[in-house]
Short mmCIF file of C-alpha atoms in Angstrom, two decimals:
data_model
loop_
_atom_site.label_atom_id
_atom_site.label_comp_id
_atom_site.label_asym_id
_atom_site.label_seq_id
_atom_site.Cartn_x
_atom_site.Cartn_y
_atom_site.Cartn_z
CA MET A 1 -2.24 -21.38 19.56
CA PRO A 2 -0.40 -22.24 16.30
CA VAL A 3 -0.58 -19.53 13.64
CA VAL A 4 0.49 -19.93 10.02
CA ILE A 5 0.99 -16.60 8.24
CA ALA A 6 1.03 -16.95 4.45
CA HIS A 7 1.63 -14.69 1.46
CA SER A 8 2.87 -14.95 -2.10
CA HIS A 9 6.24 -13.38 -1.27
CA LEU A 10 8.26 -11.41 1.26
CA ASN A 11 9.57 -8.77 -1.14
CA PRO A 12 10.12 -5.36 0.48
CA GLY A 13 6.85 -3.47 0.75
CA GLY A 14 3.72 -2.86 2.76
CA VAL A 15 2.51 -6.44 3.23
CA ASN A 16 5.98 -7.60 4.24
CA ARG A 17 6.11 -4.91 6.91
CA ILE A 18 2.70 -5.91 8.23
CA ILE A 19 3.75 -9.57 8.44
CA GLU A 20 6.78 -8.54 10.48
CA SER A 21 4.55 -6.39 12.70
CA GLN A 22 2.13 -9.28 13.21
CA ILE A 23 4.91 -11.57 14.35
CA ASP A 24 6.11 -8.87 16.77
CA SER A 25 2.57 -8.37 18.09
CA LEU A 26 2.00 -12.13 18.62
CA GLN A 27 4.98 -12.83 20.85
CA GLY A 28 4.47 -16.10 22.70
CA GLU A 29 2.47 -17.74 19.92
CA GLU A 30 3.80 -20.58 17.77
CA ILE A 31 4.25 -18.98 14.33
CA LYS A 32 5.15 -20.35 10.91
CA VAL A 33 5.47 -18.18 7.81
CA LEU A 34 4.77 -19.71 4.37
CA VAL A 35 5.75 -17.68 1.29
CA GLY A 36 6.42 -18.28 -2.37
CA ALA A 37 9.60 -16.18 -2.47
CA CYS A 38 11.81 -14.47 0.07
CA PRO A 39 14.86 -12.36 -0.89
CA ASP A 40 15.92 -12.05 2.76
CA GLY A 41 14.40 -14.13 5.53
CA SER A 42 16.72 -12.91 8.29
CA LYS A 43 14.15 -10.58 9.87
CA ILE A 44 11.53 -13.30 10.05
CA LYS A 45 13.95 -15.86 11.48
CA SER A 46 15.26 -13.35 14.02
CA LYS A 47 11.72 -13.08 15.40
CA ASN A 48 11.69 -16.81 16.26
CA ALA A 49 9.21 -17.65 13.53
CA GLU A 50 9.68 -20.67 11.26
CA LEU A 51 10.09 -19.70 7.62
CA HIS A 52 9.12 -22.07 4.81
CA ILE A 53 9.53 -21.23 1.11
CA ILE A 54 6.85 -22.85 -1.08
CA PRO A 55 7.42 -21.56 -4.65
CA ASP A 56 3.89 -22.61 -5.70
CA LEU A 57 2.46 -19.84 -3.49
CA ASN A 58 4.08 -17.15 -5.61
CA TYR A 59 2.34 -15.32 -8.47
CA LEU A 60 0.98 -17.67 -11.11
CA GLU A 61 2.08 -17.13 -14.70
CA ARG A 62 -0.75 -15.43 -16.57
CA ARG A 63 -1.74 -17.87 -19.33
CA LYS A 64 -4.42 -20.39 -20.21
CA TYR A 65 -4.23 -23.69 -18.30
CA THR A 66 -5.77 -27.00 -19.22
CA ASP A 67 -8.12 -28.53 -16.66
CA GLN A 68 -5.56 -31.24 -15.97
CA GLU A 69 -2.73 -28.73 -15.41
CA ALA A 70 -4.88 -26.70 -13.04
CA MET A 71 -6.01 -29.79 -11.12
CA GLU A 72 -2.46 -31.08 -10.70
CA MET A 73 -1.29 -27.70 -9.36
CA LEU A 74 -4.30 -27.53 -7.06
CA HIS A 75 -3.57 -30.90 -5.47
CA LYS A 76 0.08 -29.99 -5.00
CA ILE A 77 -0.64 -26.60 -3.38
CA HIS A 78 -3.38 -28.05 -1.19
CA ARG A 79 -0.96 -30.70 0.08
CA GLU A 80 1.91 -28.23 0.60
CA ILE A 81 -0.21 -25.95 2.78
CA ARG A 82 -2.06 -28.76 4.59
CA GLU A 83 1.14 -30.35 5.91
CA HIS A 84 1.82 -27.23 8.02
CA LEU A 85 -1.61 -27.20 9.69
CA THR A 86 -2.94 -28.85 12.82
CA ARG A 87 -6.52 -28.97 14.04
CA ASP A 88 -6.21 -25.69 15.99
CA THR A 89 -4.05 -23.78 13.49
CA ILE A 90 -5.16 -20.35 12.29
CA LEU A 91 -4.21 -19.93 8.63
CA HIS A 92 -3.71 -16.16 8.28
CA PHE A 93 -3.41 -15.51 4.55
CA HIS A 94 -2.56 -12.08 3.12
CA ASN A 95 -4.19 -10.78 -0.08
CA LEU A 96 -5.60 -14.20 -0.87
CA ASN A 97 -8.34 -12.75 -3.09
CA LEU A 98 -6.16 -10.37 -5.10
CA GLY A 99 -5.99 -12.73 -8.07
CA LYS A 100 -2.23 -13.11 -8.31
CA ASN A 101 -2.57 -16.89 -7.92
CA PRO A 102 -6.16 -18.11 -8.33
CA ILE A 103 -5.17 -21.73 -7.70
CA VAL A 104 -3.92 -20.80 -4.22
CA THR A 105 -7.19 -18.92 -3.64
CA TYR A 106 -9.18 -22.02 -4.55
CA ALA A 107 -6.94 -24.37 -2.53
CA VAL A 108 -7.48 -22.30 0.63
CA TYR A 109 -11.22 -22.26 0.00
CA LEU A 110 -11.18 -26.06 -0.15
CA LEU A 111 -9.15 -26.20 3.07
CA ALA A 112 -11.76 -24.01 4.73
CA LYS A 113 -14.49 -26.37 3.48
CA GLU A 114 -12.58 -29.12 5.26
CA GLY A 115 -12.70 -27.15 8.51
CA VAL A 116 -9.40 -25.22 8.47
CA LYS A 117 -9.70 -21.88 10.28
CA VAL A 118 -8.89 -19.24 7.65
CA PHE A 119 -8.30 -15.53 8.31
CA ASN A 120 -8.26 -13.77 4.92
CA HIS A 121 -6.38 -10.49 5.43
CA ALA A 122 -7.53 -8.29 2.54
CA HIS A 123 -5.16 -5.43 1.76
CA ASP A 124 -6.39 -5.05 -1.84
CA PHE A 125 -9.25 -6.44 -3.91
CA ALA A 126 -9.28 -8.04 -7.36
CA GLU A 127 -12.56 -6.20 -8.01
CA ASP A 128 -10.43 -3.04 -8.32
CA ARG A 129 -8.06 -4.66 -10.83
CA PRO A 130 -9.98 -5.96 -13.85
CA SER A 131 -7.14 -8.12 -15.24
CA ASN A 132 -6.72 -9.86 -11.87
CA TYR A 133 -10.46 -10.48 -11.60
CA SER A 134 -10.51 -11.93 -15.13
CA PHE A 135 -7.67 -14.28 -14.17
CA LEU A 136 -9.66 -15.50 -11.17
CA GLU A 137 -12.65 -16.16 -13.44
CA GLU A 138 -10.51 -18.01 -15.99
CA ILE A 139 -9.16 -20.41 -13.37
CA ILE A 140 -11.95 -20.78 -10.82
CA TYR A 141 -14.93 -20.73 -13.19
CA ASP A 142 -13.45 -22.00 -16.46
CA ASN A 143 -11.06 -24.65 -15.07
CA PHE A 144 -12.83 -25.68 -11.87
CA SER A 145 -16.47 -24.78 -12.73
CA GLN A 146 -16.89 -23.04 -9.37
CA ASN A 147 -18.89 -19.93 -8.50
CA LEU A 148 -16.29 -17.17 -8.08
CA ASN A 149 -18.12 -15.23 -5.40
CA GLU A 150 -18.57 -18.39 -3.32
CA VAL A 151 -14.83 -19.12 -3.50
CA LEU A 152 -13.80 -15.54 -2.68
CA TYR A 153 -16.40 -14.90 0.03
CA PRO A 154 -17.62 -18.27 1.33
CA ASN A 155 -20.37 -18.34 3.90
CA LEU A 156 -18.43 -20.40 6.42
CA PRO A 157 -18.09 -19.57 10.13
CA ASN A 158 -14.43 -20.68 10.10
CA TYR A 159 -13.57 -18.38 7.16
CA GLN A 160 -13.12 -14.83 8.44
CA PHE A 161 -11.71 -11.57 7.11
CA GLY A 162 -9.47 -8.72 8.19
CA VAL A 163 -9.78 -5.31 6.50
CA LEU A 164 -7.72 -2.14 6.76
CA ASN A 165 -10.47 0.47 6.70
CA SER A 166 -14.19 1.12 7.07
CA PHE A 167 -14.69 1.31 3.31
CA ASP A 168 -13.56 -2.28 2.86
CA PHE A 169 -15.55 -3.33 5.94
CA ASP A 170 -18.71 -2.05 4.22
CA ARG A 171 -17.62 -3.55 0.91
CA LEU A 172 -17.39 -7.05 2.43
CA LYS A 173 -20.84 -6.69 3.97
CA GLU A 174 -22.23 -5.79 0.54
CA LEU A 175 -20.53 -8.88 -0.86
CA GLY A 176 -22.47 -11.04 1.59
CA VAL A 177 -19.98 -11.48 4.45
CA THR A 178 -21.69 -11.19 7.82
CA GLU A 179 -20.37 -8.47 10.13
CA ASP A 180 -19.39 -10.92 12.86
CA ARG A 181 -16.84 -12.51 10.48
CA ILE A 182 -15.02 -9.23 9.69
CA GLU A 183 -12.27 -7.68 11.81
CA TRP A 184 -11.47 -4.02 11.15
CA LEU A 185 -7.71 -4.13 11.55
CA PRO A 186 -5.96 -0.82 10.73
CA ASN A 187 -2.25 -1.30 10.18
CA PRO A 188 -0.04 -0.53 13.18
CA VAL A 189 2.33 2.39 12.82
CA THR A 190 5.63 0.85 13.83
CA PHE A 191 7.94 3.57 12.57
CA ASP A 192 10.36 3.84 15.45
CA ALA A 193 11.84 7.34 15.41
CA SER A 194 15.22 7.45 17.11
CA ASP A 195 15.40 9.12 20.50
CA ASP A 196 18.46 11.08 19.42
CA LEU A 197 16.95 12.66 16.31
CA PRO A 198 18.72 15.80 15.16
CA GLU A 199 16.85 19.09 15.22
CA LYS A 200 14.71 19.44 12.11
CA GLN A 201 16.81 22.24 10.63
CA VAL A 202 20.05 20.38 11.36
CA ALA A 203 18.67 17.26 9.65
CA LYS A 204 17.59 19.32 6.65
CA GLN A 205 20.98 20.97 6.24
CA ALA A 206 22.73 17.59 6.37
CA VAL A 207 20.32 15.92 3.93
CA CYS A 208 20.44 18.80 1.46
CA LYS A 209 24.23 18.76 1.56
CA GLU A 210 24.28 15.00 0.84
CA LEU A 211 21.80 15.40 -2.02
CA ASN A 212 23.53 18.53 -3.31
CA ILE A 213 20.38 20.67 -3.26
CA ASP A 214 19.60 24.17 -1.98
CA ALA A 215 18.76 24.05 1.74
CA ASP A 216 17.18 27.52 1.54
CA LYS A 217 14.29 26.04 -0.43
CA LEU A 218 11.56 23.84 1.03
CA LEU A 219 12.30 20.12 0.89
CA VAL A 220 9.24 18.15 -0.25
CA THR A 221 9.57 14.35 -0.13
CA TYR A 222 7.31 11.64 -1.56
CA PRO A 223 8.16 8.59 0.61
CA VAL A 224 7.11 5.95 -1.85
CA ARG A 225 8.16 3.27 -4.30
CA VAL A 226 7.26 4.64 -7.74
CA ILE A 227 4.50 2.49 -9.23
CA GLN A 228 1.60 3.41 -11.49
CA ARG A 229 -0.99 4.15 -8.82
CA LYS A 230 1.38 6.50 -7.00
CA ASN A 231 0.77 8.96 -9.85
CA ILE A 232 4.34 10.22 -10.19
CA GLY A 233 3.37 12.49 -13.11
CA GLU A 234 1.34 14.66 -10.78
CA PHE A 235 4.26 14.89 -8.36
CA ILE A 236 6.46 16.07 -11.24
CA LEU A 237 3.84 18.61 -12.32
CA LEU A 238 3.75 20.06 -8.81
CA SER A 239 7.55 20.26 -8.79
CA ILE A 240 7.31 22.50 -11.87
CA LEU A 241 4.71 24.75 -10.25
CA PHE A 242 6.81 25.19 -7.11
CA ARG A 243 10.34 24.90 -8.50
CA HIS A 244 11.15 28.45 -7.35
CA ARG A 245 10.25 27.55 -3.74
CA ALA A 246 10.99 23.87 -3.23
CA ASN A 247 13.15 20.87 -4.00
CA PHE A 248 11.23 17.64 -4.66
CA ALA A 249 12.50 14.15 -3.83
CA VAL A 250 11.01 10.65 -4.22
CA THR A 251 12.47 7.80 -2.24
CA GLN A 252 12.43 4.45 -4.09
CA PRO A 253 12.31 2.95 -7.62
CA PRO A 254 9.78 0.24 -8.52
CA GLN A 255 10.66 -3.41 -8.04
CA ASN A 256 8.14 -4.86 -10.45
CA PRO A 257 9.75 -5.08 -13.94
CA LEU A 258 6.38 -4.19 -15.48
CA GLU A 259 6.47 -0.82 -13.66
CA PHE A 260 10.10 -0.10 -14.48
CA GLU A 261 9.53 1.00 -18.08
CA MET A 262 7.15 3.73 -16.89
CA TYR A 263 9.70 4.81 -14.30
CA LYS A 264 12.52 5.02 -16.86
CA GLN A 265 10.33 7.13 -19.15
CA TRP A 266 9.71 9.64 -16.37
CA ILE A 267 13.40 9.86 -15.48
CA LYS A 268 14.24 10.41 -19.17
CA PHE A 269 11.51 13.06 -19.43
CA CYS A 270 12.84 14.92 -16.38
CA ASN A 271 16.41 14.82 -17.69
CA GLU A 272 15.39 16.10 -21.12
CA ASN A 273 13.34 18.94 -19.62
CA GLU A 274 15.81 19.84 -16.86
CA ILE A 275 13.34 19.00 -14.11
CA ASP A 276 15.34 18.66 -10.91
CA ILE A 277 13.58 15.80 -9.12
CA VAL A 278 15.82 13.82 -6.76
CA PHE A 279 14.98 10.22 -7.64
CA GLU A 280 15.82 7.31 -5.30
CA ALA A 281 16.62 9.70 -2.46
CA GLY A 282 15.98 6.91 0.05
CA GLN A 283 19.01 5.08 -1.36
CA LYS A 284 21.24 8.15 -1.18
CA VAL A 285 20.60 9.31 2.38
CA ASN A 286 19.30 7.81 5.62
CA PHE A 287 15.52 7.47 5.22
CA GLU A 288 14.68 8.62 8.75
CA ASN A 289 16.92 11.68 8.42
CA LEU A 290 15.35 12.46 5.04
CA LEU A 291 11.82 12.47 6.44
CA ARG A 292 12.96 14.37 9.54
CA GLY A 293 14.70 16.99 7.41
CA SER A 294 11.81 17.41 4.97
CA ASP A 295 9.55 20.41 5.37
CA PHE A 296 6.65 18.40 3.96
CA CYS A 297 5.88 14.88 2.85
CA ILE A 298 3.55 14.76 -0.11
CA THR A 299 1.37 12.09 -1.69
CA THR A 300 -0.16 12.20 -5.16
CA SER A 301 -1.34 8.58 -5.07
CA TYR A 302 -4.87 7.88 -6.26
CA LYS A 303 -5.21 4.42 -4.70
CA GLU A 304 -4.08 3.00 -1.37
CA GLY A 305 -4.97 -0.05 0.70
CA PHE A 306 -4.36 1.58 4.06
CA GLY A 307 -2.53 4.87 3.53
CA MET A 308 0.48 4.69 5.85
CA VAL A 309 1.95 7.70 4.04
CA TYR A 310 -0.73 9.86 5.69
CA LEU A 311 0.49 8.86 9.17
CA GLU A 312 4.17 8.01 9.55
CA PRO A 313 5.80 11.35 8.63
CA TRP A 314 4.02 13.15 11.49
CA LEU A 315 6.06 11.10 13.97
CA LEU A 316 9.11 12.94 12.61
CA ASP A 317 7.31 16.31 12.86
CA THR A 318 6.81 16.42 9.10
CA PRO A 319 3.34 17.45 7.87
CA VAL A 320 1.62 15.48 5.09
CA VAL A 321 0.00 17.29 2.16
CA GLY A 322 -1.23 16.32 -1.30
CA ARG A 323 -4.04 14.28 -2.83
CA ASP A 324 -6.86 13.11 -0.59
CA ILE A 325 -8.30 9.61 -0.94
CA ASP A 326 -11.53 10.01 0.96
CA PHE A 327 -12.31 6.35 1.66
CA ILE A 328 -8.82 6.06 3.23
CA THR A 329 -8.52 9.34 5.14
CA ARG A 330 -12.06 9.37 6.50
CA ASP A 331 -11.07 6.84 9.17
CA PHE A 332 -8.09 8.97 10.21
CA LYS A 333 -10.25 12.11 10.27
CA ASN A 334 -12.85 10.30 12.38
CA ASP A 335 -10.05 9.60 14.87
CA GLY A 336 -9.46 13.37 15.08
CA PHE A 337 -6.62 13.73 12.58
CA SER A 338 -6.03 17.12 10.99
CA PHE A 339 -4.63 17.36 7.48
CA PRO A 340 -3.72 20.94 6.56
CA THR A 341 -3.88 20.85 2.78
CA LEU A 342 -5.24 17.85 0.92
CA TYR A 343 -7.04 18.13 -2.42
CA TYR A 344 -9.43 15.81 -4.27
CA LYS A 345 -8.82 16.94 -7.84
CA LEU A 346 -6.22 18.67 -9.98
CA ASN A 347 -7.83 20.70 -12.74
CA ILE A 348 -5.91 21.51 -15.95
CA PRO A 349 -6.97 24.48 -18.11
CA GLY A 350 -8.72 23.22 -21.23
CA ILE A 351 -8.97 19.63 -19.92
CA LYS A 352 -12.22 18.35 -18.42
CA THR A 353 -10.68 15.30 -16.70
CA ASP A 354 -8.80 15.20 -13.40
CA PHE A 355 -5.06 14.99 -14.11
CA LYS A 356 -4.80 11.58 -12.38
CA TYR A 357 -6.95 9.93 -15.08
CA LEU A 358 -4.66 10.96 -17.96
CA ASN A 359 -2.24 8.46 -19.45
CA LEU A 360 1.54 8.93 -19.29
CA LYS A 361 1.78 10.56 -22.73
CA MET A 362 -0.93 13.13 -21.97
CA GLN A 363 0.55 13.92 -18.56
CA MET A 364 3.94 14.54 -20.18
CA GLU A 365 2.36 16.77 -22.83
CA ILE A 366 0.67 18.89 -20.18
CA ILE A 367 3.85 19.25 -18.11
CA SER A 368 5.75 20.23 -21.29
CA ALA A 369 3.07 22.82 -22.06
CA ILE A 370 3.46 24.31 -18.57
CA ILE A 371 7.25 24.48 -18.98
CA SER A 372 6.94 26.16 -22.39
CA GLY A 373 4.27 28.58 -21.19
CA LYS A 374 1.50 27.26 -23.46
CA ILE A 375 -0.40 26.53 -20.25
CA GLU A 376 0.04 29.49 -17.92
CA LYS A 377 0.95 28.63 -14.34
CA HIS A 378 -1.29 31.29 -12.85
CA LYS A 379 -4.32 29.65 -14.48
CA LEU A 380 -3.53 26.40 -12.67
CA PHE A 381 -3.47 28.29 -9.38
CA GLU A 382 -6.75 30.01 -10.30
CA GLN A 383 -8.47 26.69 -11.10
CA ASN A 384 -6.98 24.90 -8.08
CA SER A 385 -7.20 27.31 -5.16
CA ILE A 386 -5.70 24.71 -2.78
CA LEU A 387 -2.35 25.18 -4.54
CA ASN A 388 -2.11 28.66 -3.04
CA THR A 389 -1.87 27.18 0.45
CA LEU A 390 -0.37 23.75 -0.30
CA PHE A 391 2.90 24.46 1.48
CA SER A 392 1.70 26.88 4.16
CA ASP A 393 3.18 26.60 7.65
CA VAL A 394 1.52 24.00 9.85
CA LYS A 395 0.83 24.91 13.46
CA LEU A 396 2.78 22.96 16.08
CA TYR A 397 -0.40 21.95 17.93
CA ILE A 398 -1.67 20.12 14.80
CA THR A 399 1.54 18.11 14.56
CA GLU A 400 1.45 17.22 18.25
CA LYS A 401 -2.24 16.25 18.14
CA ASN A 402 -1.68 13.97 15.15
CA LYS A 403 1.34 12.31 16.80
CA THR A 404 -0.73 11.60 19.92
CA ILE A 405 -3.54 10.01 17.87
CA ILE A 406 -1.03 7.73 16.10
CA LYS A 407 0.46 6.57 19.39
CA ASN A 408 -2.96 5.99 20.99
CA ASN A 409 -4.87 4.44 18.08
CA TYR A 410 -2.31 2.69 15.90
CA SER A 411 0.03 1.00 18.35
CA LEU A 412 1.55 -2.43 17.82
CA GLN A 413 0.30 -3.58 21.22
CA GLY A 414 -3.31 -2.71 20.40
CA TYR A 415 -2.97 -4.43 17.05
CA GLY A 416 -1.76 -7.65 18.68
CA ILE A 417 -4.60 -7.63 21.20
CA LYS A 418 -7.17 -7.34 18.39
CA LEU A 419 -5.57 -10.16 16.43
CA GLN A 420 -5.38 -12.52 19.38
CA LYS A 421 -9.01 -11.86 20.34
CA ARG A 422 -10.10 -12.70 16.79
CA TYR A 423 -7.98 -15.87 16.72
CA LYS A 424 -9.39 -17.06 20.06
CA LYS A 425 -12.89 -16.41 18.80
CA MET A 426 -12.15 -18.57 15.76
CA VAL A 427 -10.65 -21.41 17.79
CA GLY A 428 -13.57 -21.30 20.23
#
C-alpha cells in the first residue's frame, strides 16, 4: 500500500519525530515523504523512505495575494502533489489545517474531491490561533470564494482525520466530522533509554559537574524548546521561589526567529537579576544523561498538542511536576497515570489573573517584585498551597506504574497497527 507522508518542513521538533516514528511503524510499506524544507534528510533516507523537497509546501508568506497569484500557486501545488500519487495512495498530511499555508490546505481538499484518500493528521488547530485562522479566511474565502469549514472539514468518506487526544476527537465531532472518520492516535513514546544507564545519583553528579552547578541541590529540568506557549516566565518565577533548594535548567532555544526576541529578553533579564537558570542545557550535556540525572522534570506550558513532556521523563525514573493541562492529561489519567504534583493555576498576590495570562513585561515586573521583596514569597506559598509539596519525594511504585503504562499503551508497535488498520479501511 503506497503511503505519502507530507508536512510543511522537517525541522527538529514534535511533528518531525512523529513522522520518523510513523515510518518506523510502517515497515514493509512503500513510503514517500514530501516536505517544503528539510535541514537534514539523513534519518528519513536511512529508513528506506523516498524524500522529496517541494518548497511550495512550506509556510506561505503572510500577505495579501491577488486572485490570479493564488490561482497560479494552487495549480502548481496541486500538480506537484498529484504527481506522487497513485489510485491506492494514502496521502497522510500533518497539520494541514493549521493555517501556515492555506493554498496547500485548499489543494489537498481539491485532491480529496477528485477521490484521493486523505488522512489529515491534526496536531494543532487554526481555531486556537486567531492569526492563522484569519489567514485561512483571507485565502480560501476571499481569493477562492470557498466555505472555510467545508474546506477544513469536508464531508467526504475518503477524507479522514487523526487526532492526538480525546479533546480533539470531540472537537472534530462538534465541527461536523462523523466519528467513523476519526482515528484517535496518541503519539508513540519512542524514547529509547539506554540499557547501560548510570545510576541516577551518578548521572546527577556528572551532569552537575559539566554544568558547574551544586549537586547537593535538586536538579529541575524543563525539557523543552523555549517558545511562547511554553511559558518560560513561570519557570523562571519558580526558580526564584526555590533557588535555595534547586537548580533549574531548560534544554533548547527557539528555532523560530519570531520567538527568539522573547528568548533573548528573558536571558537578559536573568543575567541582570542574577537568576541562575541554565539555558540550553541540552546542548551542553547529553540529553538522556540530563533527564536521568534530574530529580524532577517540570512543565509550565499552557498549551500542548499531545503532551509528550508528561510521559517521557518517567522512562528515566524522573518524575514530572508542574502545570496541568486538563484536556491533555485527562487521557493519561484515564490510562491510570499518577502525577504527584500538578497545578492548574498560579496565583499572584494582588493580581486577579493567572500568571500564565500576563504579558512578558508584567511577568518580569512580578518576578522583580519577588526578588526585591515587594511581593513576599510566603504569600505566594499561602495562595498556592501546591507549591509546598511541588518537589516532594515520589514513591518508587508510582514511577514503576507510570513506566509500565507507557510501555503498554504508547508503544510504536501498537501505533503502527492502528495506522495500518485505518489505511486499509480507507483503501477498502
